[in-house]
């Protein structure tokens, strides 16, 4: 298992379990740190290769202070538990989540800031862990950052974010589908996907009772949200009771 944690000195924790003939299991844990990074997501296209994504700690601090950052997203390939040198994207970008539907294809999503204002736009980054050039493409998508991505096959993926659903066909983002749900996570057990998030009014000024929205995405087309009342908002879309960029079906 590979575990990443979003702290300024980002640790990568690898765990290896070995079953003995006696029936006992020995687990070995190795912790390695990558200075100056916040790692937000990890996915493993094979048993020996994983890819982690995130942002530099300087950029994270800039975002927290409402400032424009000149730092970019970070990508790190972990091979047999050992991290490669971190690769950074030059533009002011950040990556929130990643999925790897094949050994040579990973898709990471996040956003970037435009100009001198905090106007966020979504991005889809195509990564090939087997290639010398790790980043194959960076494509802009929608005027909101993307929080999560999942794939039913290498050819069909879906990314979601606040008020947005984006189908990705053969690596190419399709026109954005708008929704009233502020989506933070998506899973695709088949060509049909399920996304979850909070409803309108996702940034109240004080603690309020909100709602949880579930959006079905059938064949790449988003349906109307199904509302589950009673979600609890605390002023930040990732502080609702649904607070992960990943769900499992």
JSON list of N, CA and C in Angstrom, two decimals, residues 15-79:
[
{"chain": "A", "resi": 15, "resn": "UNK", "atom": "N", "xyz": [3.68, 0.30, 2.65]},
{"chain": "A", "resi": 15, "resn": "UNK", "atom": "CA", "xyz": [3.51, -0.85, 3.52]},
{"chain": "A", "resi": 15, "resn": "UNK", "atom": "C", "xyz": [3.52, -2.12, 2.69]},
{"chain": "A", "resi": 16, "resn": "UNK", "atom": "N", "xyz": [4.30, -3.08, 3.14]},
{"chain": "A", "resi": 16, "resn": "UNK", "atom": "CA", "xyz": [4.40, -4.36, 2.43]},
{"chain": "A", "resi": 16, "resn": "UNK", "atom": "C", "xyz": [4.12, -5.48, 3.41]},
{"chain": "A", "resi": 17, "resn": "UNK", "atom": "N", "xyz": [3.14, -6.32, 3.10]},
{"chain": "A", "resi": 17, "resn": "UNK", "atom": "CA", "xyz": [2.78, -7.43, 3.98]},
{"chain": "A", "resi": 17, "resn": "UNK", "atom": "C", "xyz": [3.20, -8.75, 3.35]},
{"chain": "A", "resi": 18, "resn": "UNK", "atom": "N", "xyz": [3.82, -9.60, 4.16]},
{"chain": "A", "resi": 18, "resn": "UNK", "atom": "CA", "xyz": [4.29, -10.90, 3.69]},
{"chain": "A", "resi": 18, "resn": "UNK", "atom": "C", "xyz": [3.68, -11.98, 4.58]},
{"chain": "A", "resi": 19, "resn": "UNK", "atom": "N", "xyz": [2.98, -12.92, 3.98]},
{"chain": "A", "resi": 19, "resn": "UNK", "atom": "CA", "xyz": [2.35, -14.02, 4.73]},
{"chain": "A", "resi": 19, "resn": "UNK", "atom": "C", "xyz": [3.33, -15.17, 4.86]},
{"chain": "A", "resi": 20, "resn": "UNK", "atom": "N", "xyz": [3.52, -15.62, 6.08]},
{"chain": "A", "resi": 20, "resn": "UNK", "atom": "CA", "xyz": [4.42, -16.74, 6.33]},
{"chain": "A", "resi": 20, "resn": "UNK", "atom": "C", "xyz": [3.67, -18.06, 6.22]},
{"chain": "A", "resi": 21, "resn": "UNK", "atom": "N", "xyz": [4.44, -19.16, 6.12]},
{"chain": "A", "resi": 21, "resn": "UNK", "atom": "CA", "xyz": [3.82, -20.49, 5.99]},
{"chain": "A", "resi": 21, "resn": "UNK", "atom": "C", "xyz": [3.05, -20.85, 7.25]},
{"chain": "A", "resi": 22, "resn": "UNK", "atom": "N", "xyz": [3.44, -20.26, 8.37]},
{"chain": "A", "resi": 22, "resn": "UNK", "atom": "CA", "xyz": [2.74, -20.55, 9.63]},
{"chain": "A", "resi": 22, "resn": "UNK", "atom": "C", "xyz": [1.38, -19.86, 9.72]},
{"chain": "A", "resi": 23, "resn": "UNK", "atom": "N", "xyz": [1.10, -19.00, 8.77]},
{"chain": "A", "resi": 23, "resn": "UNK", "atom": "CA", "xyz": [-0.16, -18.28, 8.79]},
{"chain": "A", "resi": 23, "resn": "UNK", "atom": "C", "xyz": [-0.04, -16.87, 9.34]},
{"chain": "A", "resi": 24, "resn": "UNK", "atom": "N", "xyz": [1.11, -16.54, 9.93]},
{"chain": "A", "resi": 24, "resn": "UNK", "atom": "CA", "xyz": [1.32, -15.20, 10.44]},
{"chain": "A", "resi": 24, "resn": "UNK", "atom": "C", "xyz": [1.67, -14.25, 9.29]},
{"chain": "A", "resi": 25, "resn": "UNK", "atom": "N", "xyz": [1.48, -12.94, 9.51]},
{"chain": "A", "resi": 25, "resn": "UNK", "atom": "CA", "xyz": [1.77, -11.93, 8.49]},
{"chain": "A", "resi": 25, "resn": "UNK", "atom": "C", "xyz": [2.70, -10.89, 9.06]},
{"chain": "A", "resi": 26, "resn": "UNK", "atom": "N", "xyz": [3.76, -10.59, 8.31]},
{"chain": "A", "resi": 26, "resn": "UNK", "atom": "CA", "xyz": [4.71, -9.56, 8.71]},
{"chain": "A", "resi": 26, "resn": "UNK", "atom": "C", "xyz": [4.51, -8.34, 7.82]},
{"chain": "A", "resi": 27, "resn": "UNK", "atom": "N", "xyz": [4.32, -7.16, 8.45]},
{"chain": "A", "resi": 27, "resn": "UNK", "atom": "CA", "xyz": [4.11, -5.93, 7.71]},
{"chain": "A", "resi": 27, "resn": "UNK", "atom": "C", "xyz": [5.31, -5.00, 7.91]},
{"chain": "A", "resi": 28, "resn": "UNK", "atom": "N", "xyz": [5.90, -4.57, 6.80]},
{"chain": "A", "resi": 28, "resn": "UNK", "atom": "CA", "xyz": [7.03, -3.64, 6.84]},
{"chain": "A", "resi": 28, "resn": "UNK", "atom": "C", "xyz": [6.56, -2.27, 6.39]},
{"chain": "A", "resi": 29, "resn": "UNK", "atom": "N", "xyz": [6.84, -1.25, 7.19]},
{"chain": "A", "resi": 29, "resn": "UNK", "atom": "CA", "xyz": [6.42, 0.12, 6.87]},
{"chain": "A", "resi": 29, "resn": "UNK", "atom": "C", "xyz": [7.65, 0.98, 6.64]},
{"chain": "A", "resi": 30, "resn": "UNK", "atom": "N", "xyz": [7.63, 1.74, 5.53]},
{"chain": "A", "resi": 30, "resn": "UNK", "atom": "CA", "xyz": [8.74, 2.63, 5.19]},
{"chain": "A", "resi": 30, "resn": "UNK", "atom": "C", "xyz": [8.18, 4.03, 4.97]},
{"chain": "A", "resi": 31, "resn": "UNK", "atom": "N", "xyz": [8.76, 5.02, 5.64]},
{"chain": "A", "resi": 31, "resn": "UNK", "atom": "CA", "xyz": [8.30, 6.40, 5.53]},
{"chain": "A", "resi": 31, "resn": "UNK", "atom": "C", "xyz": [9.40, 7.24, 4.90]},
{"chain": "A", "resi": 32, "resn": "UNK", "atom": "N", "xyz": [9.06, 7.94, 3.80]},
{"chain": "A", "resi": 32, "resn": "UNK", "atom": "CA", "xyz": [9.99, 8.84, 3.15]},
{"chain": "A", "resi": 32, "resn": "UNK", "atom": "C", "xyz": [9.32, 10.19, 2.97]},
{"chain": "A", "resi": 33, "resn": "UNK", "atom": "N", "xyz": [10.08, 11.25, 3.11]},
{"chain": "A", "resi": 33, "resn": "UNK", "atom": "CA", "xyz": [9.53, 12.59, 3.06]},
{"chain": "A", "resi": 33, "resn": "UNK", "atom": "C", "xyz": [9.97, 13.33, 1.81]},
{"chain": "A", "resi": 34, "resn": "UNK", "atom": "N", "xyz": [9.06, 14.16, 1.29]},
{"chain": "A", "resi": 34, "resn": "UNK", "atom": "CA", "xyz": [9.37, 15.04, 0.16]},
{"chain": "A", "resi": 34, "resn": "UNK", "atom": "C", "xyz": [9.16, 16.46, 0.64]},
{"chain": "A", "resi": 35, "resn": "UNK", "atom": "N", "xyz": [10.24, 17.19, 0.81]},
{"chain": "A", "resi": 35, "resn": "UNK", "atom": "CA", "xyz": [10.16, 18.53, 1.37]},
{"chain": "A", "resi": 35, "resn": "UNK", "atom": "C", "xyz": [9.43, 19.48, 0.44]},
{"chain": "A", "resi": 36, "resn": "UNK", "atom": "N", "xyz": [8.67, 20.40, 1.04]},
{"chain": "A", "resi": 36, "resn": "UNK", "atom": "CA", "xyz": [8.08, 21.49, 0.28]},
{"chain": "A", "resi": 36, "resn": "UNK", "atom": "C", "xyz": [6.87, 21.13, -0.54]},
{"chain": "A", "resi": 37, "resn": "UNK", "atom": "N", "xyz": [6.19, 20.03, -0.22]},
{"chain": "A", "resi": 37, "resn": "UNK", "atom": "CA", "xyz": [5.04, 19.62, -1.02]},
{"chain": "A", "resi": 37, "resn": "UNK", "atom": "C", "xyz": [3.85, 19.27, -0.14]},
{"chain": "A", "resi": 38, "resn": "UNK", "atom": "N", "xyz": [2.66, 19.47, -0.71]},
{"chain": "A", "resi": 38, "resn": "UNK", "atom": "CA", "xyz": [1.41, 18.96, -0.15]},
{"chain": "A", "resi": 38, "resn": "UNK", "atom": "C", "xyz": [0.88, 17.95, -1.15]},
{"chain": "A", "resi": 39, "resn": "UNK", "atom": "N", "xyz": [0.82, 16.68, -0.79]},
{"chain": "A", "resi": 39, "resn": "UNK", "atom": "CA", "xyz": [0.32, 15.66, -1.69]},
{"chain": "A", "resi": 39, "resn": "UNK", "atom": "C", "xyz": [-1.15, 15.42, -1.41]},
{"chain": "A", "resi": 40, "resn": "UNK", "atom": "N", "xyz": [-1.95, 15.48, -2.47]},
{"chain": "A", "resi": 40, "resn": "UNK", "atom": "CA", "xyz": [-3.41, 15.42, -2.33]},
{"chain": "A", "resi": 40, "resn": "UNK", "atom": "C", "xyz": [-4.02, 14.10, -2.80]},
{"chain": "A", "resi": 41, "resn": "UNK", "atom": "N", "xyz": [-3.34, 13.38, -3.69]},
{"chain": "A", "resi": 41, "resn": "UNK", "atom": "CA", "xyz": [-3.92, 12.16, -4.22]},
{"chain": "A", "resi": 41, "resn": "UNK", "atom": "C", "xyz": [-2.87, 11.19, -4.72]},
{"chain": "A", "resi": 42, "resn": "UNK", "atom": "N", "xyz": [-3.21, 9.91, -4.77]},
{"chain": "A", "resi": 42, "resn": "UNK", "atom": "CA", "xyz": [-2.29, 8.89, -5.27]},
{"chain": "A", "resi": 42, "resn": "UNK", "atom": "C", "xyz": [-3.09, 7.79, -5.94]},
{"chain": "A", "resi": 43, "resn": "UNK", "atom": "N", "xyz": [-2.54, 7.21, -6.99]},
{"chain": "A", "resi": 43, "resn": "UNK", "atom": "CA", "xyz": [-3.14, 6.07, -7.68]},
{"chain": "A", "resi": 43, "resn": "UNK", "atom": "C", "xyz": [-2.02, 5.17, -8.18]},
{"chain": "A", "resi": 44, "resn": "UNK", "atom": "N", "xyz": [-2.31, 3.88, -8.30]},
{"chain": "A", "resi": 44, "resn": "UNK", "atom": "CA", "xyz": [-1.29, 2.90, -8.69]},
{"chain": "A", "resi": 44, "resn": "UNK", "atom": "C", "xyz": [-1.74, 2.15, -9.94]},
{"chain": "A", "resi": 45, "resn": "UNK", "atom": "N", "xyz": [-1.11, 2.41, -11.09]},
{"chain": "A", "resi": 45, "resn": "UNK", "atom": "CA", "xyz": [-1.48, 1.67, -12.31]},
{"chain": "A", "resi": 45, "resn": "UNK", "atom": "C", "xyz": [-1.00, 0.23, -12.30]},
{"chain": "A", "resi": 46, "resn": "UNK", "atom": "N", "xyz": [0.04, -0.07, -11.52]},
{"chain": "A", "resi": 46, "resn": "UNK", "atom": "CA", "xyz": [0.53, -1.45, -11.38]},
{"chain": "A", "resi": 46, "resn": "UNK", "atom": "C", "xyz": [0.90, -1.68, -9.91]},
{"chain": "A", "resi": 47, "resn": "UNK", "atom": "N", "xyz": [1.27, -2.92, -9.59]},
{"chain": "A", "resi": 47, "resn": "UNK", "atom": "CA", "xyz": [1.61, -3.24, -8.20]},
{"chain": "A", "resi": 47, "resn": "UNK", "atom": "C", "xyz": [2.92, -2.59, -7.78]},
{"chain": "A", "resi": 48, "resn": "UNK", "atom": "N", "xyz": [3.75, -2.19, -8.73]},
{"chain": "A", "resi": 48, "resn": "UNK", "atom": "CA", "xyz": [5.06, -1.63, -8.38]},
{"chain": "A", "resi": 48, "resn": "UNK", "atom": "C", "xyz": [5.20, -0.14, -8.68]},
{"chain": "A", "resi": 49, "resn": "UNK", "atom": "N", "xyz": [4.19, 0.45, -9.32]},
{"chain": "A", "resi": 49, "resn": "UNK", "atom": "CA", "xyz": [4.28, 1.86, -9.71]},
{"chain": "A", "resi": 49, "resn": "UNK", "atom": "C", "xyz": [3.04, 2.60, -9.21]},
{"chain": "A", "resi": 50, "resn": "UNK", "atom": "N", "xyz": [3.27, 3.71, -8.53]},
{"chain": "A", "resi": 50, "resn": "UNK", "atom": "CA", "xyz": [2.19, 4.60, -8.11]},
{"chain": "A", "resi": 50, "resn": "UNK", "atom": "C", "xyz": [2.55, 6.04, -8.50]},
{"chain": "A", "resi": 51, "resn": "UNK", "atom": "N", "xyz": [1.55, 6.87, -8.61]},
{"chain": "A", "resi": 51, "resn": "UNK", "atom": "CA", "xyz": [1.76, 8.28, -8.97]},
{"chain": "A", "resi": 51, "resn": "UNK", "atom": "C", "xyz": [1.01, 9.14, -7.96]},
{"chain": "A", "resi": 52, "resn": "UNK", "atom": "N", "xyz": [1.74, 10.07, -7.33]},
{"chain": "A", "resi": 52, "resn": "UNK", "atom": "CA", "xyz": [1.14, 11.00, -6.37]},
{"chain": "A", "resi": 52, "resn": "UNK", "atom": "C", "xyz": [1.14, 12.40, -6.96]},
{"chain": "A", "resi": 53, "resn": "UNK", "atom": "N", "xyz": [0.11, 13.18, -6.62]},
{"chain": "A", "resi": 53, "resn": "UNK", "atom": "CA", "xyz": [0.00, 14.55, -7.14]},
{"chain": "A", "resi": 53, "resn": "UNK", "atom": "C", "xyz": [-0.35, 15.49, -6.00]},
{"chain": "A", "resi": 54, "resn": "UNK", "atom": "N", "xyz": [-0.05, 16.77, -6.20]},
{"chain": "A", "resi": 54, "resn": "UNK", "atom": "CA", "xyz": [-0.39, 17.78, -5.20]},
{"chain": "A", "resi": 54, "resn": "UNK", "atom": "C", "xyz": [0.07, 19.15, -5.62]},
{"chain": "A", "resi": 55, "resn": "UNK", "atom": "N", "xyz": [0.69, 19.86, -4.68]},
{"chain": "A", "resi": 55, "resn": "UNK", "atom": "CA", "xyz": [1.05, 21.25, -4.88]},
{"chain": "A", "resi": 55, "resn": "UNK", "atom": "C", "xyz": [2.25, 21.56, -4.00]},
{"chain": "A", "resi": 56, "resn": "UNK", "atom": "N", "xyz": [3.03, 22.57, -4.37]},
{"chain": "A", "resi": 56, "resn": "UNK", "atom": "CA", "xyz": [4.14, 22.97, -3.50]},
{"chain": "A", "resi": 56, "resn": "UNK", "atom": "C", "xyz": [3.59, 23.63, -2.24]},
{"chain": "A", "resi": 57, "resn": "UNK", "atom": "N", "xyz": [4.34, 23.55, -1.16]},
{"chain": "A", "resi": 57, "resn": "UNK", "atom": "CA", "xyz": [3.89, 24.16, 0.09]},
{"chain": "A", "resi": 57, "resn": "UNK", "atom": "C", "xyz": [3.82, 25.68, -0.03]},
{"chain": "A", "resi": 58, "resn": "UNK", "atom": "N", "xyz": [4.69, 26.29, -0.85]},
{"chain": "A", "resi": 58, "resn": "UNK", "atom": "CA", "xyz": [4.61, 27.73, -1.06]},
{"chain": "A", "resi": 58, "resn": "UNK", "atom": "C", "xyz": [3.30, 28.11, -1.72]},
{"chain": "A", "resi": 59, "resn": "UNK", "atom": "N", "xyz": [2.89, 27.34, -2.72]},
{"chain": "A", "resi": 59, "resn": "UNK", "atom": "CA", "xyz": [1.64, 27.62, -3.41]},
{"chain": "A", "resi": 59, "resn": "UNK", "atom": "C", "xyz": [0.45, 27.39, -2.49]},
{"chain": "A", "resi": 60, "resn": "UNK", "atom": "N", "xyz": [0.51, 26.34, -1.65]},
{"chain": "A", "resi": 60, "resn": "UNK", "atom": "CA", "xyz": [-0.57, 26.08, -0.71]},
{"chain": "A", "resi": 60, "resn": "UNK", "atom": "C", "xyz": [-0.73, 27.25, 0.26]},
{"chain": "A", "resi": 61, "resn": "UNK", "atom": "N", "xyz": [0.40, 27.81, 0.73]},
{"chain": "A", "resi": 61, "resn": "UNK", "atom": "CA", "xyz": [0.35, 28.96, 1.62]},
{"chain": "A", "resi": 61, "resn": "UNK", "atom": "C", "xyz": [-0.24, 30.17, 0.91]},
{"chain": "A", "resi": 62, "resn": "UNK", "atom": "N", "xyz": [0.16, 30.38, -0.36]},
{"chain": "A", "resi": 62, "resn": "UNK", "atom": "CA", "xyz": [-0.38, 31.49, -1.13]},
{"chain": "A", "resi": 62, "resn": "UNK", "atom": "C", "xyz": [-1.89, 31.38, -1.27]},
{"chain": "A", "resi": 63, "resn": "UNK", "atom": "N", "xyz": [-2.37, 30.16, -1.59]},
{"chain": "A", "resi": 63, "resn": "UNK", "atom": "CA", "xyz": [-3.82, 29.95, -1.75]},
{"chain": "A", "resi": 63, "resn": "UNK", "atom": "C", "xyz": [-4.54, 30.23, -0.43]},
{"chain": "A", "resi": 64, "resn": "UNK", "atom": "N", "xyz": [-3.96, 29.77, 0.68]},
{"chain": "A", "resi": 64, "resn": "UNK", "atom": "CA", "xyz": [-4.60, 29.96, 1.98]},
{"chain": "A", "resi": 64, "resn": "UNK", "atom": "C", "xyz": [-4.70, 31.45, 2.34]},
{"chain": "A", "resi": 65, "resn": "UNK", "atom": "N", "xyz": [-3.75, 32.23, 1.85]},
{"chain": "A", "resi": 65, "resn": "UNK", "atom": "CA", "xyz": [-3.73, 33.65, 2.15]},
{"chain": "A", "resi": 65, "resn": "UNK", "atom": "C", "xyz": [-4.45, 34.48, 1.08]},
{"chain": "A", "resi": 66, "resn": "UNK", "atom": "N", "xyz": [-5.05, 33.79, 0.09]},
{"chain": "A", "resi": 66, "resn": "UNK", "atom": "CA", "xyz": [-5.77, 34.49, -0.96]},
{"chain": "A", "resi": 66, "resn": "UNK", "atom": "C", "xyz": [-4.86, 35.24, -1.92]},
{"chain": "A", "resi": 67, "resn": "UNK", "atom": "N", "xyz": [-3.64, 34.73, -2.11]},
{"chain": "A", "resi": 67, "resn": "UNK", "atom": "CA", "xyz": [-2.67, 35.39, -2.98]},
{"chain": "A", "resi": 67, "resn": "UNK", "atom": "C", "xyz": [-2.41, 34.57, -4.23]},
{"chain": "A", "resi": 68, "resn": "UNK", "atom": "N", "xyz": [-1.99, 35.24, -5.29]},
{"chain": "A", "resi": 68, "resn": "UNK", "atom": "CA", "xyz": [-1.62, 34.55, -6.52]},
{"chain": "A", "resi": 68, "resn": "UNK", "atom": "C", "xyz": [-0.25, 33.92, -6.33]},
{"chain": "A", "resi": 69, "resn": "UNK", "atom": "N", "xyz": [-0.14, 32.66, -6.70]},
{"chain": "A", "resi": 69, "resn": "UNK", "atom": "CA", "xyz": [1.13, 31.94, -6.56]},
{"chain": "A", "resi": 69, "resn": "UNK", "atom": "C", "xyz": [1.77, 31.73, -7.92]},
{"chain": "A", "resi": 70, "resn": "UNK", "atom": "N", "xyz": [3.09, 31.80, -7.94]},
{"chain": "A", "resi": 70, "resn": "UNK", "atom": "CA", "xyz": [3.81, 31.49, -9.17]},
{"chain": "A", "resi": 70, "resn": "UNK", "atom": "C", "xyz": [4.30, 30.05, -9.17]},
{"chain": "A", "resi": 71, "resn": "UNK", "atom": "N", "xyz": [4.07, 29.33, -8.07]},
{"chain": "A", "resi": 71, "resn": "UNK", "atom": "CA", "xyz": [4.44, 27.92, -8.01]},
{"chain": "A", "resi": 71, "resn": "UNK", "atom": "C", "xyz": [3.38, 27.06, -8.67]},
{"chain": "A", "resi": 72, "resn": "UNK", "atom": "N", "xyz": [3.75, 25.85, -9.01]},
{"chain": "A", "resi": 72, "resn": "UNK", "atom": "CA", "xyz": [2.82, 24.98, -9.69]},
{"chain": "A", "resi": 72, "resn": "UNK", "atom": "C", "xyz": [2.58, 23.67, -8.98]},
{"chain": "A", "resi": 73, "resn": "UNK", "atom": "N", "xyz": [1.83, 22.81, -9.65]},
{"chain": "A", "resi": 73, "resn": "UNK", "atom": "CA", "xyz": [1.51, 21.48, -9.12]},
{"chain": "A", "resi": 73, "resn": "UNK", "atom": "C", "xyz": [2.75, 20.61, -9.11]},
{"chain": "A", "resi": 74, "resn": "UNK", "atom": "N", "xyz": [2.68, 19.53, -8.32]},
{"chain": "A", "resi": 74, "resn": "UNK", "atom": "CA", "xyz": [3.79, 18.58, -8.27]},
{"chain": "A", "resi": 74, "resn": "UNK", "atom": "C", "xyz": [3.27, 17.19, -8.60]},
{"chain": "A", "resi": 75, "resn": "UNK", "atom": "N", "xyz": [4.13, 16.41, -9.25]},
{"chain": "A", "resi": 75, "resn": "UNK", "atom": "CA", "xyz": [3.83, 15.03, -9.62]},
{"chain": "A", "resi": 75, "resn": "UNK", "atom": "C", "xyz": [5.03, 14.18, -9.24]},
{"chain": "A", "resi": 76, "resn": "UNK", "atom": "N", "xyz": [4.77, 13.05, -8.60]},
{"chain": "A", "resi": 76, "resn": "UNK", "atom": "CA", "xyz": [5.88, 12.18, -8.23]},
{"chain": "A", "resi": 76, "resn": "UNK", "atom": "C", "xyz": [5.50, 10.73, -8.50]},
{"chain": "A", "resi": 77, "resn": "UNK", "atom": "N", "xyz": [6.36, 10.03, -9.22]},
{"chain": "A", "resi": 77, "resn": "UNK", "atom": "CA", "xyz": [6.17, 8.61, -9.48]},
{"chain": "A", "resi": 77, "resn": "UNK", "atom": "C", "xyz": [6.93, 7.82, -8.42]},
{"chain": "A", "resi": 78, "resn": "UNK", "atom": "N", "xyz": [6.27, 6.83, -7.85]},
{"chain": "A", "resi": 78, "resn": "UNK", "atom": "CA", "xyz": [6.85, 6.00, -6.80]},
{"chain": "A", "resi": 78, "resn": "UNK", "atom": "C", "xyz": [7.01, 4.59, -7.38]},
{"chain": "A", "resi": 79, "resn": "UNK", "atom": "N", "xyz": [8.24, 4.16, -7.49]},
{"chain": "A", "resi": 79, "resn": "UNK", "atom": "CA", "xyz": [8.53, 2.87, -8.11]},
{"chain": "A", "resi": 79, "resn": "UNK", "atom": "C", "xyz": [9.09, 1.92, -7.04]}
]
